[in-house]
Tab-separated table of C-alpha atoms and ligand atoms in Angstrom:
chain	number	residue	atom	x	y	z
A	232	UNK	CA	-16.753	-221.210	58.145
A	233	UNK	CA	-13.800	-222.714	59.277
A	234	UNK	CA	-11.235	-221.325	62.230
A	235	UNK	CA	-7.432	-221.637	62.138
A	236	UNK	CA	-5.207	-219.841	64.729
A	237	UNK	CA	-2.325	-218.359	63.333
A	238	UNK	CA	0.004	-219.886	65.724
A	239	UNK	CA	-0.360	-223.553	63.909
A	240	UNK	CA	0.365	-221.568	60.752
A	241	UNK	CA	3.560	-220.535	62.218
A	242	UNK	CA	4.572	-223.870	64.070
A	243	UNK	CA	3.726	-225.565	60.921
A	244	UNK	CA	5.530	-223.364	58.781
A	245	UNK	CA	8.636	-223.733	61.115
A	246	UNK	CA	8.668	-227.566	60.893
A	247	UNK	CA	8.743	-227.295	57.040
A	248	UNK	CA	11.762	-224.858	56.768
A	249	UNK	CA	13.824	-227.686	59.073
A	250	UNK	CA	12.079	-230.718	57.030
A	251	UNK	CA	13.069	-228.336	53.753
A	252	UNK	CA	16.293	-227.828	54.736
A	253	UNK	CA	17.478	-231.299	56.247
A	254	UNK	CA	15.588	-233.834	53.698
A	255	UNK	CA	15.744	-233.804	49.970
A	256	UNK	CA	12.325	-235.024	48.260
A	257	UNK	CA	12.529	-238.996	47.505
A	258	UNK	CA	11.882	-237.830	43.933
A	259	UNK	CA	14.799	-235.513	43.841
A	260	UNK	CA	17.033	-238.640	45.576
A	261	UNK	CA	15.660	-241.443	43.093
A	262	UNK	CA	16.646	-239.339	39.924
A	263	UNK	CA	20.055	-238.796	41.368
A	264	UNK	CA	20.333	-242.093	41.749
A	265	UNK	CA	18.841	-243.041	38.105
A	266	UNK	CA	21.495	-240.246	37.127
A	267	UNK	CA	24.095	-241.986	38.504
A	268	UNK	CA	23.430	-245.141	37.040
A	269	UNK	CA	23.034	-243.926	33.621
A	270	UNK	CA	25.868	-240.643	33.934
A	271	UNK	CA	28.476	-241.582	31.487
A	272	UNK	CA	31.531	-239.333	32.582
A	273	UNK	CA	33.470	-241.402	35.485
A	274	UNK	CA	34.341	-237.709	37.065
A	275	UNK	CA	30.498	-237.046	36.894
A	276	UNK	CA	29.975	-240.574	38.472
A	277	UNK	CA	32.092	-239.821	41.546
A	278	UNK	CA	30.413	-235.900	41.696
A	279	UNK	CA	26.985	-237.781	42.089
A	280	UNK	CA	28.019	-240.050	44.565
A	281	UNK	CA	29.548	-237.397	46.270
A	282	UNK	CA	26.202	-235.275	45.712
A	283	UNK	CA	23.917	-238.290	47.013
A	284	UNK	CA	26.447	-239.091	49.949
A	285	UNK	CA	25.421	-235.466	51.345
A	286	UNK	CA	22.239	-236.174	50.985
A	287	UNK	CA	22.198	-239.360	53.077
A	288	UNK	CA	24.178	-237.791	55.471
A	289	UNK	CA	22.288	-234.332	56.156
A	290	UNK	CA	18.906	-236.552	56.302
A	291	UNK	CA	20.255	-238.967	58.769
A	292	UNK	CA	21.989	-236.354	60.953
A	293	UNK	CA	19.272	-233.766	60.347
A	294	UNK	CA	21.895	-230.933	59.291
A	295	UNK	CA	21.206	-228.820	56.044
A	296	UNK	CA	21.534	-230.001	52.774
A	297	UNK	CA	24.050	-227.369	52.346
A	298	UNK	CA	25.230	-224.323	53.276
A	299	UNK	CA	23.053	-222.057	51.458
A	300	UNK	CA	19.676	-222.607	53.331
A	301	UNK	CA	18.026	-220.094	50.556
A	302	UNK	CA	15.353	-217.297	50.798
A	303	UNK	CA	11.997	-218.848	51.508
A	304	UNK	CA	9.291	-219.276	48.675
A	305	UNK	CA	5.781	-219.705	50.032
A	306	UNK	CA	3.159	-220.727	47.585
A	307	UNK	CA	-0.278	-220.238	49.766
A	308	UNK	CA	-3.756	-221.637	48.722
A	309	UNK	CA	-6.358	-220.367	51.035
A	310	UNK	CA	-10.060	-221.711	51.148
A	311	UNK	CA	-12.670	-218.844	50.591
A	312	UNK	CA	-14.097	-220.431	53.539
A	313	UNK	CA	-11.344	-220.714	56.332
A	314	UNK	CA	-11.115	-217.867	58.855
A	315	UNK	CA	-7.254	-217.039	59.998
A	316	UNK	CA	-7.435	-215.643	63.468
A	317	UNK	CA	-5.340	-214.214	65.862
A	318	UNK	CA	-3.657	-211.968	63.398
A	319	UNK	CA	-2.216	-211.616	59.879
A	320	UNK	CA	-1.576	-214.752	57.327
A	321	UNK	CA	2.091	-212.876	56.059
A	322	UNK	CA	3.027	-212.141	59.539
A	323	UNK	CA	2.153	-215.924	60.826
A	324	UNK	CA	4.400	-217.282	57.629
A	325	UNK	CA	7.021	-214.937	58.851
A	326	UNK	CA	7.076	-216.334	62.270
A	327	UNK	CA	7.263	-219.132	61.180
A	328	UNK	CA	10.386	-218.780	58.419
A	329	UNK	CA	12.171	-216.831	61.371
A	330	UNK	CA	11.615	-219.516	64.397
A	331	UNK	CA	12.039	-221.924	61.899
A	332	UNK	CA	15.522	-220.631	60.380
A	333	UNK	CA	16.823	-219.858	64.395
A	334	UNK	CA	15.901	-223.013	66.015
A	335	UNK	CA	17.339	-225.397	63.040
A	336	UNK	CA	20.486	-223.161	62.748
A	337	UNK	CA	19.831	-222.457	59.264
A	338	UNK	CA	21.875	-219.590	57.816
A	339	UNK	CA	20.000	-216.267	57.276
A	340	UNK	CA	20.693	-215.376	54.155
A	341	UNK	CA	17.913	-212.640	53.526
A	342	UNK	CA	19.096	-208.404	53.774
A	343	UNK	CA	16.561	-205.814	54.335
A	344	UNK	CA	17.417	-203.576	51.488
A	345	UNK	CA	18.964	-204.771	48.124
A	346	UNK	CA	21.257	-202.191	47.252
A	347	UNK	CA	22.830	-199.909	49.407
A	348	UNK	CA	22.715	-200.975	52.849
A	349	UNK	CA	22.323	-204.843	52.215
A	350	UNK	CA	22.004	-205.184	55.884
A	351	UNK	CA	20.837	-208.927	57.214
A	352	UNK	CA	17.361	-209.243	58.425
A	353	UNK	CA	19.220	-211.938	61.118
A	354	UNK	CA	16.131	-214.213	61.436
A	355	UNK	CA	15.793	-214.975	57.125
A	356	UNK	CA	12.189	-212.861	56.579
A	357	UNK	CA	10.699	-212.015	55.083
A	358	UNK	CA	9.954	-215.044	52.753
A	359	UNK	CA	8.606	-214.650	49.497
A	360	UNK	CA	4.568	-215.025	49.486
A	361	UNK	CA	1.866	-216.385	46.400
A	362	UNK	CA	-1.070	-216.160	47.744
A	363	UNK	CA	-3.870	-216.958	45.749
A	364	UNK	CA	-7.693	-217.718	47.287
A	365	UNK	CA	-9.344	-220.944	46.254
A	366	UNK	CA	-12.566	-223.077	47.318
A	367	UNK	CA	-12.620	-224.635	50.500
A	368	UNK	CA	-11.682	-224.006	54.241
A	369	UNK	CA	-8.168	-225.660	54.059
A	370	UNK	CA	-4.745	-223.855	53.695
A	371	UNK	CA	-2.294	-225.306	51.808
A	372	UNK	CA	0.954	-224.377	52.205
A	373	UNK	CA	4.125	-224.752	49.731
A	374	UNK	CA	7.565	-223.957	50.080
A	375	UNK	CA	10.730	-224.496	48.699
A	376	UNK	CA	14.234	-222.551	50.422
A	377	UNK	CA	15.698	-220.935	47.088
A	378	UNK	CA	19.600	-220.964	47.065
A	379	UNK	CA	20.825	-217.984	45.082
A	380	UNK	CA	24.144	-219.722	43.186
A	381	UNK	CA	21.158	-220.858	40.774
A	382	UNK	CA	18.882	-218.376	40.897
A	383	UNK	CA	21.197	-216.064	40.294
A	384	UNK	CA	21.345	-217.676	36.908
A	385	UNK	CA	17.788	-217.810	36.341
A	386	UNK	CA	16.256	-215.995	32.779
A	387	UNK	CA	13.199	-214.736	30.884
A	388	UNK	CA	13.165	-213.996	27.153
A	389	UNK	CA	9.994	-212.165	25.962
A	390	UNK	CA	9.242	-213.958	22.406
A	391	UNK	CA	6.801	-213.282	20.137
A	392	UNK	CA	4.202	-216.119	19.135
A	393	UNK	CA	6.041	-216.503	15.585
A	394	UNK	CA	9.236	-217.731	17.783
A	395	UNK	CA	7.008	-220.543	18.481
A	396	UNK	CA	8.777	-223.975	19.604
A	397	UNK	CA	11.671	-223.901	18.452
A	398	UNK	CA	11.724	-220.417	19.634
A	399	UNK	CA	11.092	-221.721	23.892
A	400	UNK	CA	13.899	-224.492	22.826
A	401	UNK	CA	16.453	-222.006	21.723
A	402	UNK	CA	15.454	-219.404	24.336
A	403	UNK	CA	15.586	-222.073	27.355
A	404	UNK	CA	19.299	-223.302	26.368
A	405	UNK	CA	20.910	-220.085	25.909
A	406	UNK	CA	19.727	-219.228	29.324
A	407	UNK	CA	20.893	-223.174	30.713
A	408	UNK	CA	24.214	-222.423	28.590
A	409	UNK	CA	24.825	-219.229	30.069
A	410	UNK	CA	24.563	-220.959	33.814
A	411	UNK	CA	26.785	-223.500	32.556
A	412	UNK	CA	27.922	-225.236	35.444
A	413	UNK	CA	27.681	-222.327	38.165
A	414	UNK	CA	24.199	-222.832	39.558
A	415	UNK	CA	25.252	-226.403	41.358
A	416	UNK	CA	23.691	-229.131	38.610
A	417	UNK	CA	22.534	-231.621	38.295
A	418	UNK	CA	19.762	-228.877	37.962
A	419	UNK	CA	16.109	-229.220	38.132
A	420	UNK	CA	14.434	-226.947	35.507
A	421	UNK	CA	11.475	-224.297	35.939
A	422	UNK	CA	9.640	-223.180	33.053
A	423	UNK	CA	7.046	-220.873	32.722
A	424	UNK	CA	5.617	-219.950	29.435
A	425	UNK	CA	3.081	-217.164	28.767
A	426	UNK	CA	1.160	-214.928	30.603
A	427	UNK	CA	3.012	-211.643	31.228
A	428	UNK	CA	6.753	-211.267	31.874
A	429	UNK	CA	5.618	-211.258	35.779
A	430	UNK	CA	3.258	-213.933	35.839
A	431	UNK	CA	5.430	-216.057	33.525
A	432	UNK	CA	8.677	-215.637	36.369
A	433	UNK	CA	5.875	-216.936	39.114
A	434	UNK	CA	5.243	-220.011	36.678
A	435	UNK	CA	8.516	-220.777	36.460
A	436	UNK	CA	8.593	-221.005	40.577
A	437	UNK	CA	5.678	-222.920	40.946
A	438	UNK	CA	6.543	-225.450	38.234
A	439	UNK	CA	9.944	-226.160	40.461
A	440	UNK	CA	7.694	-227.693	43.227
A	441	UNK	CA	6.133	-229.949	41.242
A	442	UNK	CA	7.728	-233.248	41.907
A	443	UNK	CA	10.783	-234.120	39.230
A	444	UNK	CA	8.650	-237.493	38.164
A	445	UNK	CA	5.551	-235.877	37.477
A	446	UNK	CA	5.015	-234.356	33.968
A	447	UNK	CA	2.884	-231.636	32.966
A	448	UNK	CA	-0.638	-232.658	32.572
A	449	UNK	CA	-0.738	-231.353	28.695
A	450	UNK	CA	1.065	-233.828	26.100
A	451	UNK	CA	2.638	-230.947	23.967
A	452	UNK	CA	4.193	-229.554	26.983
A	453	UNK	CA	4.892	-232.741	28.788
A	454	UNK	CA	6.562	-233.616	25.567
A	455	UNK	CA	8.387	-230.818	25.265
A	456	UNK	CA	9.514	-231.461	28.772
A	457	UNK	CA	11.268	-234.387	28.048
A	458	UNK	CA	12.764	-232.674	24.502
A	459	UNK	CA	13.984	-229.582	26.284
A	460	UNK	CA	15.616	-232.593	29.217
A	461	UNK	CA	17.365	-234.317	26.317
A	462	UNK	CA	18.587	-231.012	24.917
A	463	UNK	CA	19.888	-229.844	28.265
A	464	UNK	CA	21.285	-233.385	29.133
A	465	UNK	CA	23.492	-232.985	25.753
A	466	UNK	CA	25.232	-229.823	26.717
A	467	UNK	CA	27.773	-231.782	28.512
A	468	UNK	CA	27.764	-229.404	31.560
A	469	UNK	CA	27.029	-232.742	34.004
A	470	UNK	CA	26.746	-232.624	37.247
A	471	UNK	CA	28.995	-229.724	37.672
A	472	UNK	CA	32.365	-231.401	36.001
A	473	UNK	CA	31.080	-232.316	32.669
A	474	UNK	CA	29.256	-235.095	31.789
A	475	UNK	CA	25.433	-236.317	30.782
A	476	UNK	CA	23.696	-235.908	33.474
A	477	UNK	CA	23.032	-231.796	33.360
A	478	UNK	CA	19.505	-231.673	34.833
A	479	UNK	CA	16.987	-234.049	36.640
A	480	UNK	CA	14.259	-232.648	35.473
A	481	UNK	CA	12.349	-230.091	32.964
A	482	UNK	CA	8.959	-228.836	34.747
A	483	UNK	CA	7.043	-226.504	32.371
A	484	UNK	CA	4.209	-224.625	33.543
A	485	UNK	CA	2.234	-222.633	31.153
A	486	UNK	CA	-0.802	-219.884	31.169
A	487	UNK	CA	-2.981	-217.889	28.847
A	488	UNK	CA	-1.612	-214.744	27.547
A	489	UNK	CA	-1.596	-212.283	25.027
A	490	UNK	CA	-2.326	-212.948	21.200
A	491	UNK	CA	1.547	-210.517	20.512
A	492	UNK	CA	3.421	-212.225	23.795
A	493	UNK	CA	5.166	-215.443	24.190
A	494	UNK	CA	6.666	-214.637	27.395
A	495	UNK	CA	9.256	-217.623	28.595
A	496	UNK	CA	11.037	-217.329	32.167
A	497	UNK	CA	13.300	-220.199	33.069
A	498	UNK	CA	14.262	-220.640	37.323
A	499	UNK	CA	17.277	-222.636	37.573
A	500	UNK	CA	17.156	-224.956	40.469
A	501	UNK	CA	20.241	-227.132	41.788
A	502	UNK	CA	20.332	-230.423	42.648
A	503	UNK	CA	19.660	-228.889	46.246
A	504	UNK	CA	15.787	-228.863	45.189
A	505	UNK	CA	14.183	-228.780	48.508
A	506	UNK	CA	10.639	-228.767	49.079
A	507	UNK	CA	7.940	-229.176	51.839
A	508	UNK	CA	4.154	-228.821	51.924
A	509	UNK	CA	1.480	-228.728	54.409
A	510	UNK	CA	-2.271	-229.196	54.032
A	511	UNK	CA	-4.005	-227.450	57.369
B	837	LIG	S1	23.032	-223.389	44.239
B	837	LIG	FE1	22.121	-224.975	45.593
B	837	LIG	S2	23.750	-226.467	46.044
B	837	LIG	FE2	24.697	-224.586	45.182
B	837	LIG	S3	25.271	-223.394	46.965
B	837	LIG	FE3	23.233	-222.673	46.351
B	837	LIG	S4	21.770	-223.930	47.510
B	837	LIG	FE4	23.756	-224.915	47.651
Protein backbone atom coordinates (compact mmCIF):
# COMPACT_ATOMS: atom_id res chain seq x y z
CA UNK A 1 0.00 0.00 0.00
CA UNK A 2 0.98 3.17 -1.11
CA UNK A 3 0.89 6.73 1.03
CA UNK A 4 0.02 10.14 -0.45
CA UNK A 5 -0.50 13.23 1.80
CA UNK A 6 -3.25 15.23 0.85
CA UNK A 7 -1.35 18.37 0.80
CA UNK A 8 0.53 17.32 -2.69
CA UNK A 9 -3.01 16.61 -3.87
CA UNK A 10 -3.86 20.11 -3.20
CA UNK A 11 -0.51 21.86 -4.36
CA UNK A 12 -0.78 19.78 -7.37
CA UNK A 13 -4.20 20.47 -8.04
CA UNK A 14 -3.45 24.28 -7.64
CA UNK A 15 -0.63 24.26 -10.25
CA UNK A 16 -3.08 22.69 -12.80
CA UNK A 17 -5.95 25.28 -12.40
CA UNK A 18 -3.03 28.16 -13.25
CA UNK A 19 -1.38 25.75 -16.06
CA UNK A 20 -5.37 25.23 -17.15
CA UNK A 21 -6.10 28.56 -17.16
CA UNK A 22 -2.89 30.32 -18.70
CA UNK A 23 -1.87 27.56 -21.50
CA UNK A 24 -4.08 26.12 -24.14
CA UNK A 25 -3.17 22.31 -25.03
CA UNK A 26 -0.60 22.22 -28.16
CA UNK A 27 -3.37 20.11 -29.71
CA UNK A 28 -6.02 22.68 -29.22
CA UNK A 29 -3.24 25.48 -30.72
CA UNK A 30 -2.13 23.22 -33.81
CA UNK A 31 -5.84 22.74 -35.00
CA UNK A 32 -6.38 26.43 -34.73
CA UNK A 33 -3.70 26.89 -36.66
CA UNK A 34 -4.65 24.00 -39.34
CA UNK A 35 -8.10 25.96 -39.09
CA UNK A 36 -6.70 28.92 -40.06
CA UNK A 37 -4.92 27.73 -42.89
CA UNK A 38 -7.71 25.91 -44.38
CA UNK A 39 -10.85 28.57 -42.97
CA UNK A 40 -12.26 29.90 -46.12
CA UNK A 41 -14.22 33.11 -44.89
CA UNK A 42 -11.50 36.12 -44.80
CA UNK A 43 -13.68 37.53 -41.61
CA UNK A 44 -13.21 33.97 -40.08
CA UNK A 45 -9.45 34.21 -41.06
CA UNK A 46 -8.85 37.42 -39.10
CA UNK A 47 -11.32 35.92 -35.96
CA UNK A 48 -8.68 33.00 -35.79
CA UNK A 49 -5.81 35.02 -35.83
CA UNK A 50 -7.30 37.09 -33.43
CA UNK A 51 -8.32 33.80 -31.40
CA UNK A 52 -4.61 32.32 -31.69
CA UNK A 53 -3.01 35.86 -30.95
CA UNK A 54 -4.72 35.48 -27.33
CA UNK A 55 -3.49 32.46 -27.02
CA UNK A 56 0.17 33.35 -27.57
CA UNK A 57 -0.21 36.13 -25.53
CA UNK A 58 -1.95 34.67 -22.24
CA UNK A 59 0.79 31.70 -22.47
CA UNK A 60 3.68 34.00 -22.71
CA UNK A 61 2.44 36.46 -20.07
CA UNK A 62 0.86 33.71 -17.98
CA UNK A 63 -2.66 35.60 -17.74
CA UNK A 64 -5.96 33.58 -18.45
CA UNK A 65 -7.02 32.50 -21.60
CA UNK A 66 -9.99 34.56 -21.02
CA UNK A 67 -12.13 35.99 -18.80
CA UNK A 68 -14.31 33.22 -17.93
CA UNK A 69 -11.87 30.96 -15.90
CA UNK A 70 -14.93 28.26 -15.71
CA UNK A 71 -16.20 25.91 -12.90
CA UNK A 72 -13.66 23.19 -12.32
CA UNK A 73 -14.20 19.54 -13.71
CA UNK A 74 -12.11 16.94 -11.92
CA UNK A 75 -12.00 13.55 -13.45
CA UNK A 76 -10.16 11.35 -10.51
CA UNK A 77 -8.71 7.78 -11.02
CA UNK A 78 -7.64 6.39 -7.76
CA UNK A 79 -5.50 3.10 -7.36
CA UNK A 80 -7.30 0.46 -5.08
CA UNK A 81 -3.99 0.44 -3.58
CA UNK A 82 -2.93 4.12 -2.68
CA UNK A 83 -3.74 5.36 0.83
CA UNK A 84 -4.80 9.34 0.93
CA UNK A 85 -3.83 10.63 4.31
CA UNK A 86 -4.15 13.52 6.23
CA UNK A 87 -7.76 13.97 5.40
CA UNK A 88 -10.45 13.78 2.70
CA UNK A 89 -9.68 13.32 -1.30
CA UNK A 90 -12.88 16.07 -2.16
CA UNK A 91 -11.71 18.39 0.45
CA UNK A 92 -7.81 18.19 -0.78
CA UNK A 93 -9.23 18.89 -4.61
CA UNK A 94 -11.07 21.75 -3.09
CA UNK A 95 -8.04 23.27 -1.61
CA UNK A 96 -6.57 23.01 -4.22
CA UNK A 97 -9.30 24.66 -6.92
CA UNK A 98 -9.60 27.50 -4.18
CA UNK A 99 -5.64 28.32 -3.60
CA UNK A 100 -5.34 27.67 -7.02
CA UNK A 101 -8.18 30.17 -8.37
CA UNK A 102 -6.84 33.04 -5.48
CA UNK A 103 -3.22 32.93 -6.07
CA UNK A 104 -3.50 33.00 -10.13
CA UNK A 105 -6.26 35.70 -9.91
CA UNK A 106 -8.62 33.62 -11.69
CA UNK A 107 -12.23 34.82 -11.53
CA UNK A 108 -14.57 32.85 -9.19
CA UNK A 109 -17.25 32.14 -11.03
CA UNK A 110 -18.94 29.32 -8.83
CA UNK A 111 -22.38 30.45 -6.33
CA UNK A 112 -23.35 28.36 -3.48
CA UNK A 113 -26.94 27.90 -4.32
CA UNK A 114 -28.39 27.89 -7.93
CA UNK A 115 -31.51 29.56 -7.63
CA UNK A 116 -32.47 31.87 -5.16
CA UNK A 117 -29.64 33.24 -3.40
CA UNK A 118 -26.92 32.66 -6.18
CA UNK A 119 -24.46 33.94 -3.73
CA UNK A 120 -20.49 33.49 -4.81
CA UNK A 121 -18.58 30.86 -3.06
CA UNK A 122 -15.48 33.72 -3.49
CA UNK A 123 -12.69 31.09 -3.73
CA UNK A 124 -14.48 28.96 -7.13
CA UNK A 125 -15.41 25.44 -5.01
CA UNK A 126 -16.51 23.44 -5.04
CA UNK A 127 -15.30 21.82 -8.37
CA UNK A 128 -17.10 19.21 -9.97
CA UNK A 129 -15.69 15.56 -8.92
CA UNK A 130 -15.66 11.82 -11.09
CA UNK A 131 -14.24 9.73 -9.07
CA UNK A 132 -13.99 6.35 -10.08
CA UNK A 133 -11.45 3.56 -8.27
CA UNK A 134 -9.10 1.66 -10.52
CA UNK A 135 -5.95 -0.78 -10.11
CA UNK A 136 -2.91 0.54 -8.86
CA UNK A 137 -1.51 2.97 -6.14
CA UNK A 138 -1.32 6.10 -8.44
CA UNK A 139 -3.87 9.02 -8.64
CA UNK A 140 -4.53 10.46 -11.67
CA UNK A 141 -5.92 13.55 -11.84
CA UNK A 142 -7.94 15.38 -14.82
CA UNK A 143 -9.31 18.63 -15.17
CA UNK A 144 -10.57 20.92 -17.49
CA UNK A 145 -12.06 24.80 -16.16
CA UNK A 146 -15.63 24.69 -17.93
CA UNK A 147 -16.71 28.22 -19.21
CA UNK A 148 -20.48 28.45 -19.09
CA UNK A 149 -21.16 30.67 -22.59
CA UNK A 150 -20.84 26.96 -24.05
CA UNK A 151 -22.04 24.92 -21.65
CA UNK A 152 -24.81 26.73 -21.34
CA UNK A 153 -25.56 25.45 -24.78
CA UNK A 154 -24.79 21.99 -24.13
CA UNK A 155 -27.80 19.07 -24.98
CA UNK A 156 -29.00 15.48 -24.53
CA UNK A 157 -31.70 13.86 -26.66
CA UNK A 158 -32.91 10.46 -25.31
CA UNK A 159 -33.36 8.29 -28.70
CA UNK A 160 -34.50 5.11 -29.08
CA UNK A 161 -32.17 2.37 -30.77
CA UNK A 162 -34.42 2.53 -34.08
CA UNK A 163 -33.11 6.37 -34.35
CA UNK A 164 -29.92 4.68 -34.94
CA UNK A 165 -27.13 6.81 -36.91
CA UNK A 166 -28.66 8.94 -38.60
CA UNK A 167 -30.68 9.44 -35.56
CA UNK A 168 -27.05 10.69 -33.21
CA UNK A 169 -26.31 12.82 -36.62
CA UNK A 170 -29.57 14.63 -36.62
CA UNK A 171 -29.80 14.80 -32.81
CA UNK A 172 -26.05 16.23 -32.44
CA UNK A 173 -26.71 19.19 -35.10
CA UNK A 174 -29.89 20.42 -33.89
CA UNK A 175 -28.26 20.78 -30.57
CA UNK A 176 -24.76 22.48 -32.49
CA UNK A 177 -27.48 24.58 -34.56
CA UNK A 178 -29.26 25.72 -31.68
CA UNK A 179 -25.71 27.09 -30.07
CA UNK A 180 -25.09 28.60 -33.29
CA UNK A 181 -22.42 30.88 -32.74
CA UNK A 182 -23.03 31.77 -28.90
CA UNK A 183 -20.87 29.22 -27.13
CA UNK A 184 -17.38 30.98 -28.49
CA UNK A 185 -16.42 28.43 -31.65
CA UNK A 186 -14.36 27.29 -33.09
CA UNK A 187 -15.89 24.60 -30.69
CA UNK A 188 -14.51 21.37 -29.62
CA UNK A 189 -17.29 18.71 -29.48
CA UNK A 190 -18.26 16.18 -26.54
CA UNK A 191 -20.26 13.28 -27.26
CA UNK A 192 -21.50 10.76 -25.19
CA UNK A 193 -23.70 8.06 -26.45
CA UNK A 194 -25.52 5.45 -24.33
CA UNK A 195 -25.65 4.46 -21.00
CA UNK A 196 -28.34 6.36 -19.06
CA UNK A 197 -29.30 10.02 -19.56
CA UNK A 198 -26.75 10.65 -16.46
CA UNK A 199 -24.00 8.57 -17.37
CA UNK A 200 -24.30 9.58 -21.04
CA UNK A 201 -23.90 13.72 -19.82
CA UNK A 202 -20.54 12.36 -17.83
CA UNK A 203 -19.39 10.80 -21.29
CA UNK A 204 -19.84 13.68 -22.98
CA UNK A 205 -17.33 15.50 -20.27
CA UNK A 206 -14.83 13.04 -20.30
CA UNK A 207 -14.68 12.70 -24.09
CA UNK A 208 -13.80 16.74 -24.07
CA UNK A 209 -10.41 15.89 -22.39
CA UNK A 210 -9.37 13.66 -24.73
CA UNK A 211 -6.90 15.43 -26.87
CA UNK A 212 -8.62 17.07 -30.28
CA UNK A 213 -6.04 14.73 -32.50
CA UNK A 214 -6.81 11.61 -30.96
CA UNK A 215 -9.84 9.62 -32.28
CA UNK A 216 -11.92 7.23 -30.56
CA UNK A 217 -10.37 3.89 -30.37
CA UNK A 218 -13.57 2.14 -32.22
CA UNK A 219 -13.66 2.70 -36.19
CA UNK A 220 -17.54 3.18 -36.35
CA UNK A 221 -17.32 5.85 -33.84
CA UNK A 222 -14.03 7.29 -34.83
CA UNK A 223 -15.67 7.45 -38.18
CA UNK A 224 -18.50 8.94 -37.19
CA UNK A 225 -16.31 11.45 -35.50
CA UNK A 226 -14.96 12.77 -38.44
CA UNK A 227 -18.74 12.60 -40.31
CA UNK A 228 -20.43 14.42 -37.48
CA UNK A 229 -16.89 17.18 -37.86
CA UNK A 230 -17.72 17.56 -41.55
CA UNK A 231 -21.40 18.03 -40.81
CA UNK A 232 -20.75 20.61 -38.14
CA UNK A 233 -17.91 22.29 -40.24
CA UNK A 234 -20.78 22.85 -43.06
CA UNK A 235 -23.14 24.79 -40.92
CA UNK A 236 -21.32 27.88 -41.72
CA UNK A 237 -21.39 29.14 -38.07
CA UNK A 238 -17.22 29.55 -38.25
CA UNK A 239 -15.37 30.67 -35.81
CA UNK A 240 -17.98 32.85 -34.38
CA UNK A 241 -18.59 35.21 -37.70
CA UNK A 242 -19.44 32.65 -40.21
CA UNK A 243 -17.30 30.66 -42.01
CA UNK A 244 -15.87 26.78 -42.28
CA UNK A 245 -14.15 26.35 -39.58
CA UNK A 246 -17.20 25.65 -36.82
CA UNK A 247 -15.46 23.08 -34.58
CA UNK A 248 -11.89 21.59 -34.03
CA UNK A 249 -12.88 18.61 -33.08
CA UNK A 250 -15.75 15.78 -32.60
CA UNK A 251 -14.75 13.45 -29.47
CA UNK A 252 -17.37 10.68 -29.03
CA UNK A 253 -17.35 8.59 -26.11
CA UNK A 254 -19.70 5.76 -25.88
CA UNK A 255 -20.96 2.99 -23.14
CA UNK A 256 -23.22 0.00 -22.80
CA UNK A 257 -26.77 0.65 -22.14
CA UNK A 258 -30.12 -0.43 -22.34
CA UNK A 259 -31.60 -2.71 -25.21
CA UNK A 260 -34.95 0.48 -25.38
CA UNK A 261 -32.27 3.59 -24.77
CA UNK A 262 -30.06 5.37 -27.10
CA UNK A 263 -29.26 8.08 -24.82
CA UNK A 264 -26.99 10.97 -26.71
CA UNK A 265 -25.67 14.10 -24.59
CA UNK A 266 -23.57 16.57 -26.52
CA UNK A 267 -21.06 19.25 -24.12
CA UNK A 268 -20.22 22.11 -26.19
CA UNK A 269 -16.74 23.25 -25.60
CA UNK A 270 -15.17 26.63 -27.05
CA UNK A 271 -12.17 27.12 -28.58
CA UNK A 272 -11.10 28.02 -24.86
CA UNK A 273 -10.64 24.07 -24.35
CA UNK A 274 -8.35 24.02 -21.46
CA UNK A 275 -7.04 21.05 -19.92
CA UNK A 276 -4.39 19.78 -17.39
CA UNK A 277 -3.56 16.39 -15.89
CA UNK A 278 -1.45 15.02 -13.24
CA UNK A 279 -0.26 11.47 -12.60
CA UNK A 280 0.79 11.29 -8.60
S1 LIG B 1 -17.42 30.15 -23.83
FE1 LIG B 1 -15.17 29.92 -23.61
S2 LIG B 1 -14.22 31.61 -24.76
FE2 LIG B 1 -16.43 32.08 -24.47
S3 LIG B 1 -16.48 33.34 -22.64
FE3 LIG B 1 -16.82 31.22 -21.96
S4 LIG B 1 -14.78 30.41 -21.49
FE4 LIG B 1 -14.49 32.28 -22.65
Amino acid sequence: MRTIQVEKITEEVAQMCKEAAYYLPGDVYDALKKGRETEESPVGRDVLDQIIKNAEIAKAEDRPICQDTGMAIIFVEVGQDLHIEGGSLEDAINAGVAKGYTEGYLRKSVVEEPLFNRKNTQNNTPAIIYTKIVDGDKIKIQLAPKGFGSENKSGIKMLVPADGVEGVKKAVLDIILHASCNPCPPMVVGVGIGGTMDRAAVLSKRALIRPTNVRNAHPDYAKLELELLDLINKTGIGPQLGGTTSALAVNIEWGATHIAGLPVAVTICCHAMRHSERVL
